[in-house]
mmCIF file of C-alpha atoms and ligand atoms in Angstrom:
data_model
loop_
_atom_site.group_PDB
_atom_site.id
_atom_site.type_symbol
_atom_site.label_atom_id
_atom_site.label_comp_id
_atom_site.label_asym_id
_atom_site.label_seq_id
_atom_site.Cartn_x
_atom_site.Cartn_y
_atom_site.Cartn_z
ATOM 1 C CA UNK A 1 -6.373 -18.208 3.253
ATOM 2 C CA UNK A 2 -2.758 -17.897 5.047
ATOM 3 C CA UNK A 3 -1.804 -14.836 6.992
ATOM 4 C CA UNK A 4 1.458 -14.660 8.151
ATOM 5 C CA UNK A 5 2.186 -13.070 11.824
ATOM 6 C CA UNK A 6 4.997 -10.373 11.636
ATOM 7 C CA UNK A 7 5.331 -11.188 15.285
ATOM 8 C CA UNK A 8 8.331 -14.133 14.611
ATOM 9 C CA UNK A 9 9.807 -11.248 12.000
ATOM 10 C CA UNK A 10 12.777 -9.533 12.000
ATOM 11 C CA UNK A 11 11.313 -6.154 13.476
ATOM 12 C CA UNK A 12 14.851 -4.474 11.750
ATOM 13 C CA UNK A 13 13.731 -6.013 8.607
ATOM 14 C CA UNK A 14 10.304 -5.176 8.518
ATOM 15 C CA UNK A 15 9.945 -4.530 4.749
ATOM 16 C CA UNK A 16 12.232 -7.456 3.437
ATOM 17 C CA UNK A 17 10.224 -9.981 5.552
ATOM 18 C CA UNK A 18 6.460 -9.222 4.023
ATOM 19 C CA UNK A 19 8.547 -9.617 0.890
ATOM 20 C CA UNK A 20 9.593 -13.427 2.159
ATOM 21 C CA UNK A 21 5.912 -14.196 2.397
ATOM 22 C CA UNK A 22 4.893 -13.225 -1.082
ATOM 23 C CA UNK A 23 2.105 -14.777 -2.123
ATOM 24 C CA UNK A 24 0.479 -14.945 1.190
ATOM 25 C CA UNK A 25 -3.312 -13.504 1.548
ATOM 26 C CA UNK A 26 -2.615 -11.373 4.474
ATOM 27 C CA UNK A 27 0.073 -10.215 6.689
ATOM 28 C CA UNK A 28 -1.156 -10.410 10.501
ATOM 29 C CA UNK A 29 0.034 -7.080 12.426
ATOM 30 C CA UNK A 30 0.065 -7.534 16.125
ATOM 31 C CA UNK A 31 -0.411 -4.336 17.679
ATOM 32 C CA UNK A 32 -0.125 -4.842 21.411
ATOM 33 C CA UNK A 33 0.217 -2.098 24.461
ATOM 34 C CA UNK A 34 1.475 -3.406 27.422
ATOM 35 C CA UNK A 35 -2.106 -2.954 28.754
ATOM 36 C CA UNK A 36 -4.636 -5.243 27.584
ATOM 37 C CA UNK A 37 -1.631 -7.745 26.977
ATOM 38 C CA UNK A 38 1.607 -7.817 28.990
ATOM 39 C CA UNK A 39 3.814 -7.350 26.011
ATOM 40 C CA UNK A 40 4.367 -4.557 23.640
ATOM 41 C CA UNK A 41 4.931 -4.693 19.573
ATOM 42 C CA UNK A 42 4.364 -1.460 17.305
ATOM 43 C CA UNK A 43 1.789 0.740 16.892
ATOM 44 C CA UNK A 44 0.171 3.315 13.794
ATOM 45 C CA UNK A 45 3.754 4.721 12.155
ATOM 46 C CA UNK A 46 4.923 1.278 12.125
ATOM 47 C CA UNK A 47 1.708 -0.088 10.260
ATOM 48 C CA UNK A 48 2.078 3.220 7.991
ATOM 49 C CA UNK A 49 5.458 2.400 6.997
ATOM 50 C CA UNK A 50 4.394 -1.259 6.342
ATOM 51 C CA UNK A 51 1.368 -0.113 3.970
ATOM 52 C CA UNK A 52 3.915 1.870 1.750
ATOM 53 C CA UNK A 53 6.057 -1.455 1.906
ATOM 54 C CA UNK A 54 4.094 -3.905 0.625
ATOM 55 C CA UNK A 55 1.199 -4.905 -1.566
ATOM 56 C CA UNK A 56 -0.064 -8.109 0.984
ATOM 57 C CA UNK A 57 -3.513 -6.730 2.641
ATOM 58 C CA UNK A 58 -2.683 -5.792 6.391
ATOM 59 C CA UNK A 59 -4.192 -7.477 8.804
ATOM 60 C CA UNK A 60 -4.104 -5.365 12.340
ATOM 61 C CA UNK A 61 -5.165 -7.743 15.340
ATOM 62 C CA UNK A 62 -5.157 -4.826 17.974
ATOM 63 C CA UNK A 63 -4.465 -6.043 21.151
ATOM 64 C CA UNK A 64 -4.823 -2.741 23.221
ATOM 65 C CA UNK A 65 -7.514 -1.188 25.824
ATOM 66 C CA UNK A 66 -9.812 1.443 24.194
ATOM 67 C CA UNK A 67 -10.167 0.280 20.723
ATOM 68 C CA UNK A 68 -12.870 2.946 20.148
ATOM 69 C CA UNK A 69 -10.049 5.560 20.427
ATOM 70 C CA UNK A 70 -7.352 3.751 18.767
ATOM 71 C CA UNK A 71 -8.640 1.125 16.072
ATOM 72 C CA UNK A 72 -10.246 3.732 13.775
ATOM 73 C CA UNK A 73 -6.771 5.545 12.464
ATOM 74 C CA UNK A 74 -5.441 1.826 11.728
ATOM 75 C CA UNK A 75 -8.148 1.569 9.216
ATOM 76 C CA UNK A 76 -8.007 5.305 7.807
ATOM 77 C CA UNK A 77 -4.304 4.663 7.395
ATOM 78 C CA UNK A 78 -5.281 1.770 4.763
ATOM 79 C CA UNK A 79 -5.395 -1.379 6.499
ATOM 80 C CA UNK A 80 -7.679 -3.943 4.928
ATOM 81 C CA UNK A 81 -8.775 -5.936 8.212
ATOM 82 C CA UNK A 82 -9.119 -3.734 11.436
ATOM 83 C CA UNK A 83 -9.341 -6.423 14.418
ATOM 84 C CA UNK A 84 -9.907 -5.858 17.816
ATOM 85 C CA UNK A 85 -10.901 -7.491 21.489
ATOM 86 C CA UNK A 86 -14.234 -8.185 22.532
ATOM 87 C CA UNK A 87 -12.759 -7.794 25.927
ATOM 88 C CA UNK A 88 -11.294 -4.341 25.857
ATOM 89 C CA UNK A 89 -14.957 -2.905 24.903
ATOM 90 C CA UNK A 90 -18.529 -2.407 26.109
ATOM 91 C CA UNK A 91 -19.751 -1.928 22.458
ATOM 92 C CA UNK A 92 -18.341 -3.621 20.198
ATOM 93 C CA UNK A 93 -20.583 -3.217 17.561
ATOM 94 C CA UNK A 94 -19.896 0.979 17.562
ATOM 95 C CA UNK A 95 -16.085 0.183 17.101
ATOM 96 C CA UNK A 96 -16.552 -1.571 14.297
ATOM 97 C CA UNK A 97 -19.141 1.008 12.569
ATOM 98 C CA UNK A 98 -16.429 3.412 13.030
ATOM 99 C CA UNK A 99 -13.911 1.031 11.689
ATOM 100 C CA UNK A 100 -16.088 0.068 8.577
ATOM 101 C CA UNK A 101 -17.042 3.870 8.149
ATOM 102 C CA UNK A 102 -13.213 4.758 7.858
ATOM 103 C CA UNK A 103 -12.611 2.087 5.264
ATOM 104 C CA UNK A 104 -11.400 -1.298 6.459
ATOM 105 C CA UNK A 105 -13.257 -4.426 7.345
ATOM 106 C CA UNK A 106 -14.181 -4.510 11.170
ATOM 107 C CA UNK A 107 -13.089 -8.059 13.129
ATOM 108 C CA UNK A 108 -13.783 -9.133 16.408
ATOM 109 C CA UNK A 109 -11.707 -11.122 18.790
ATOM 110 C CA UNK A 110 -12.252 -13.170 21.233
ATOM 111 C CA UNK A 111 -9.398 -14.833 23.885
ATOM 112 C CA UNK A 112 -9.620 -18.797 24.558
ATOM 113 C CA UNK A 113 -11.534 -18.324 27.705
ATOM 114 C CA UNK A 114 -14.531 -15.407 26.345
ATOM 115 C CA UNK A 115 -17.810 -17.284 25.476
ATOM 116 C CA UNK A 116 -19.005 -16.604 22.042
ATOM 117 C CA UNK A 117 -22.352 -16.600 22.627
ATOM 118 C CA UNK A 118 -23.154 -13.027 23.756
ATOM 119 C CA UNK A 119 -21.707 -12.540 19.713
ATOM 120 C CA UNK A 120 -23.395 -14.758 17.690
ATOM 121 C CA UNK A 121 -26.602 -12.023 17.425
ATOM 122 C CA UNK A 122 -24.455 -9.485 16.317
ATOM 123 C CA UNK A 123 -22.096 -11.018 13.708
ATOM 124 C CA UNK A 124 -23.332 -9.279 10.776
ATOM 125 C CA UNK A 125 -21.697 -6.326 12.158
ATOM 126 C CA UNK A 126 -18.543 -7.968 11.450
ATOM 127 C CA UNK A 127 -16.103 -9.082 8.363
ATOM 128 C CA UNK A 128 -14.081 -11.233 10.851
ATOM 129 C CA UNK A 129 -14.486 -13.397 13.654
ATOM 130 C CA UNK A 130 -10.783 -13.769 14.932
ATOM 131 C CA UNK A 131 -11.135 -16.815 17.126
ATOM 132 C CA UNK A 132 -8.013 -16.853 19.575
ATOM 133 C CA UNK A 133 -6.217 -20.502 19.679
ATOM 134 C CA UNK A 134 -2.964 -18.794 22.272
ATOM 135 C CA UNK A 135 -3.726 -16.456 25.257
ATOM 136 C CA UNK A 136 -2.622 -13.275 23.370
ATOM 137 C CA UNK A 137 0.230 -11.781 24.018
ATOM 138 C CA UNK A 138 3.267 -13.606 22.806
ATOM 139 C CA UNK A 139 4.017 -16.112 19.675
ATOM 140 C CA UNK A 140 5.656 -19.700 19.832
ATOM 141 C CA UNK A 141 2.560 -20.699 21.974
ATOM 142 C CA UNK A 142 1.179 -24.352 22.181
ATOM 143 C CA UNK A 143 -2.408 -24.309 20.055
ATOM 144 C CA UNK A 144 -4.963 -24.853 22.247
ATOM 145 C CA UNK A 145 -7.345 -27.210 20.801
ATOM 146 C CA UNK A 146 -10.227 -26.861 22.809
ATOM 147 C CA UNK A 147 -11.316 -23.253 20.820
ATOM 148 C CA UNK A 148 -12.364 -25.249 18.201
ATOM 149 C CA UNK A 149 -15.743 -25.494 19.713
ATOM 150 C CA UNK A 150 -16.448 -22.281 18.831
ATOM 151 C CA UNK A 151 -15.236 -22.496 15.667
ATOM 152 C CA UNK A 152 -17.718 -24.969 14.995
ATOM 153 C CA UNK A 153 -20.384 -23.094 16.463
ATOM 154 C CA UNK A 154 -19.390 -20.474 14.382
ATOM 155 C CA UNK A 155 -19.481 -22.047 10.861
ATOM 156 C CA UNK A 156 -22.949 -23.368 12.129
ATOM 157 C CA UNK A 157 -24.385 -19.770 12.263
ATOM 158 C CA UNK A 158 -22.988 -18.590 9.768
ATOM 159 C CA UNK A 159 -23.661 -21.498 6.988
ATOM 160 C CA UNK A 160 -27.306 -21.110 8.590
ATOM 161 C CA UNK A 161 -27.579 -17.252 8.257
ATOM 162 C CA UNK A 162 -26.071 -17.064 5.228
ATOM 163 C CA UNK A 163 -23.585 -14.676 6.762
ATOM 164 C CA UNK A 164 -20.567 -12.833 4.998
ATOM 165 C CA UNK A 165 -17.954 -13.347 7.737
ATOM 166 C CA UNK A 166 -14.699 -14.928 7.692
ATOM 167 C CA UNK A 167 -13.593 -16.912 10.309
ATOM 168 C CA UNK A 168 -9.984 -16.584 11.751
ATOM 169 C CA UNK A 169 -7.838 -18.544 13.688
ATOM 170 C CA UNK A 170 -4.606 -17.470 15.386
ATOM 171 C CA UNK A 171 -1.913 -19.047 17.803
ATOM 172 C CA UNK A 172 0.210 -22.274 17.451
ATOM 173 C CA UNK A 173 -0.705 -22.679 13.817
ATOM 174 C CA UNK A 174 1.573 -25.310 12.306
ATOM 175 C CA UNK A 175 1.420 -28.369 9.812
ATOM 176 C CA UNK A 176 0.508 -30.112 13.080
ATOM 177 C CA UNK A 177 -2.270 -28.304 14.298
ATOM 178 C CA UNK A 178 -3.637 -26.469 10.973
ATOM 179 C CA UNK A 179 -6.174 -29.775 9.603
ATOM 180 C CA UNK A 180 -7.924 -29.959 13.350
ATOM 181 C CA UNK A 181 -8.842 -26.153 12.639
ATOM 182 C CA UNK A 182 -9.372 -26.620 8.824
ATOM 183 C CA UNK A 183 -11.945 -29.556 9.648
ATOM 184 C CA UNK A 184 -13.982 -27.303 12.372
ATOM 185 C CA UNK A 185 -14.418 -24.894 9.430
ATOM 186 C CA UNK A 186 -11.682 -21.509 9.693
ATOM 187 C CA UNK A 187 -10.937 -19.486 6.792
ATOM 188 C CA UNK A 188 -8.009 -17.888 7.542
ATOM 189 C CA UNK A 189 -4.880 -19.114 9.425
ATOM 190 C CA UNK A 190 -2.624 -16.933 11.443
ATOM 191 C CA UNK A 191 0.824 -18.544 11.429
ATOM 192 C CA UNK A 192 3.526 -17.085 12.721
ATOM 193 C CA UNK A 193 6.518 -19.148 13.938
ATOM 194 C CA UNK A 194 5.364 -21.932 11.821
ATOM 195 C CA UNK A 195 6.210 -19.988 8.478
ATOM 196 C CA UNK A 196 9.059 -16.992 9.816
ATOM 197 C CA UNK A 197 10.751 -19.893 11.649
ATOM 198 C CA UNK A 198 11.102 -21.661 8.420
ATOM 199 C CA UNK A 199 13.915 -21.959 5.961
ATOM 200 C CA UNK A 200 11.791 -21.094 3.000
ATOM 201 C CA UNK A 201 9.063 -18.788 4.267
ATOM 202 C CA UNK A 202 6.782 -18.183 1.241
ATOM 203 C CA UNK A 203 7.169 -22.283 0.844
ATOM 204 C CA UNK A 204 5.693 -22.691 4.293
ATOM 205 C CA UNK A 205 2.844 -20.212 3.470
ATOM 206 C CA UNK A 206 2.337 -22.471 0.233
ATOM 207 C CA UNK A 207 2.599 -26.040 1.910
ATOM 208 C CA UNK A 208 0.124 -24.565 4.851
ATOM 209 C CA UNK A 209 -2.513 -23.181 2.760
ATOM 210 C CA UNK A 210 -2.314 -26.396 0.207
ATOM 211 C CA UNK A 211 -2.336 -28.686 3.441
ATOM 212 C CA UNK A 212 -5.646 -26.521 5.028
ATOM 213 C CA UNK A 213 -7.522 -26.443 1.353
ATOM 214 C CA UNK A 214 -7.287 -30.923 1.437
ATOM 215 C CA UNK A 215 -8.456 -30.755 5.080
ATOM 216 C CA UNK A 216 -11.778 -28.549 4.370
ATOM 217 C CA UNK A 217 -11.976 -30.614 1.166
HETATM 218 O O1 LIG B 1 -1.917 -12.784 18.166
HETATM 219 C C1 LIG B 1 -1.060 -13.478 18.287
HETATM 220 C C2 LIG B 1 -0.015 -13.762 19.860
HETATM 221 O O2 LIG B 1 -0.810 -12.783 20.529
HETATM 222 C C3 LIG B 1 -0.302 -14.353 16.898
HETATM 223 O O3 LIG B 1 -0.443 -13.691 16.123
HETATM 224 C C4 LIG B 1 1.109 -14.873 16.997
HETATM 225 O O4 LIG B 1 2.063 -13.685 16.401
HETATM 226 C C5 LIG B 1 0.686 -16.068 16.653
HETATM 227 O O5 LIG B 1 1.918 -16.749 16.392
HETATM 228 P P1 LIG B 1 2.266 -18.453 16.459
HETATM 229 O O6 LIG B 1 1.241 -18.643 17.593
HETATM 230 O O7 LIG B 1 1.825 -18.489 15.060
HETATM 231 O O8 LIG B 1 4.045 -18.333 16.300
HETATM 232 FE FE1 LIG B 2 -2.224 -12.181 16.339
#
């Protein structure tokens, strides 16, 4: 699955930018609050408008403080996935329960320096585990290959225990990096600059998907 990140799109033309990646599996929306990360992007009103402007399922990546308070409204609005950061809460399973109760899939995200181990025994509380492959906050950064060890561990645990959870990777995914991520066991690839920086964004999505599928085998 490929999820273009609109962080690299033209924010004045979001409906057209969503249309430019029709055929994508999810549309990834980076919500940043200038507290959890040193950048500010958009919030619930823009997500509500986007939901009315596209049929592509919206994948919200909340890089915000206090997800217990702010995450459920994105689910109530109709987002397909609502993913929050493990580093932003002491009770990730409670946040996930509220997101699911509000009608969305629940995702947990971990920064490159955050260990996976504390979360391995609570994976069933989530529908998606998003492994960050750059420091959250900005698009266009270089992929950090060390995080693939966490992807491999996650893949093994999911397959061994028969869990129904998708592994998503976010940051620096492009034609040079997607194959190693696919081989490690990623299911869903977020790509911002590699898609919206291309002359043909929808073509870039198809090419990345085909490349990942070949590498996954
Ligand atoms: O969450 C983030 C950044 O914090 C990402 O979703 C980026 O938007 C991905 O952009 P590229 O690294 O693909 O350019
Ligand atoms: Fe993201």
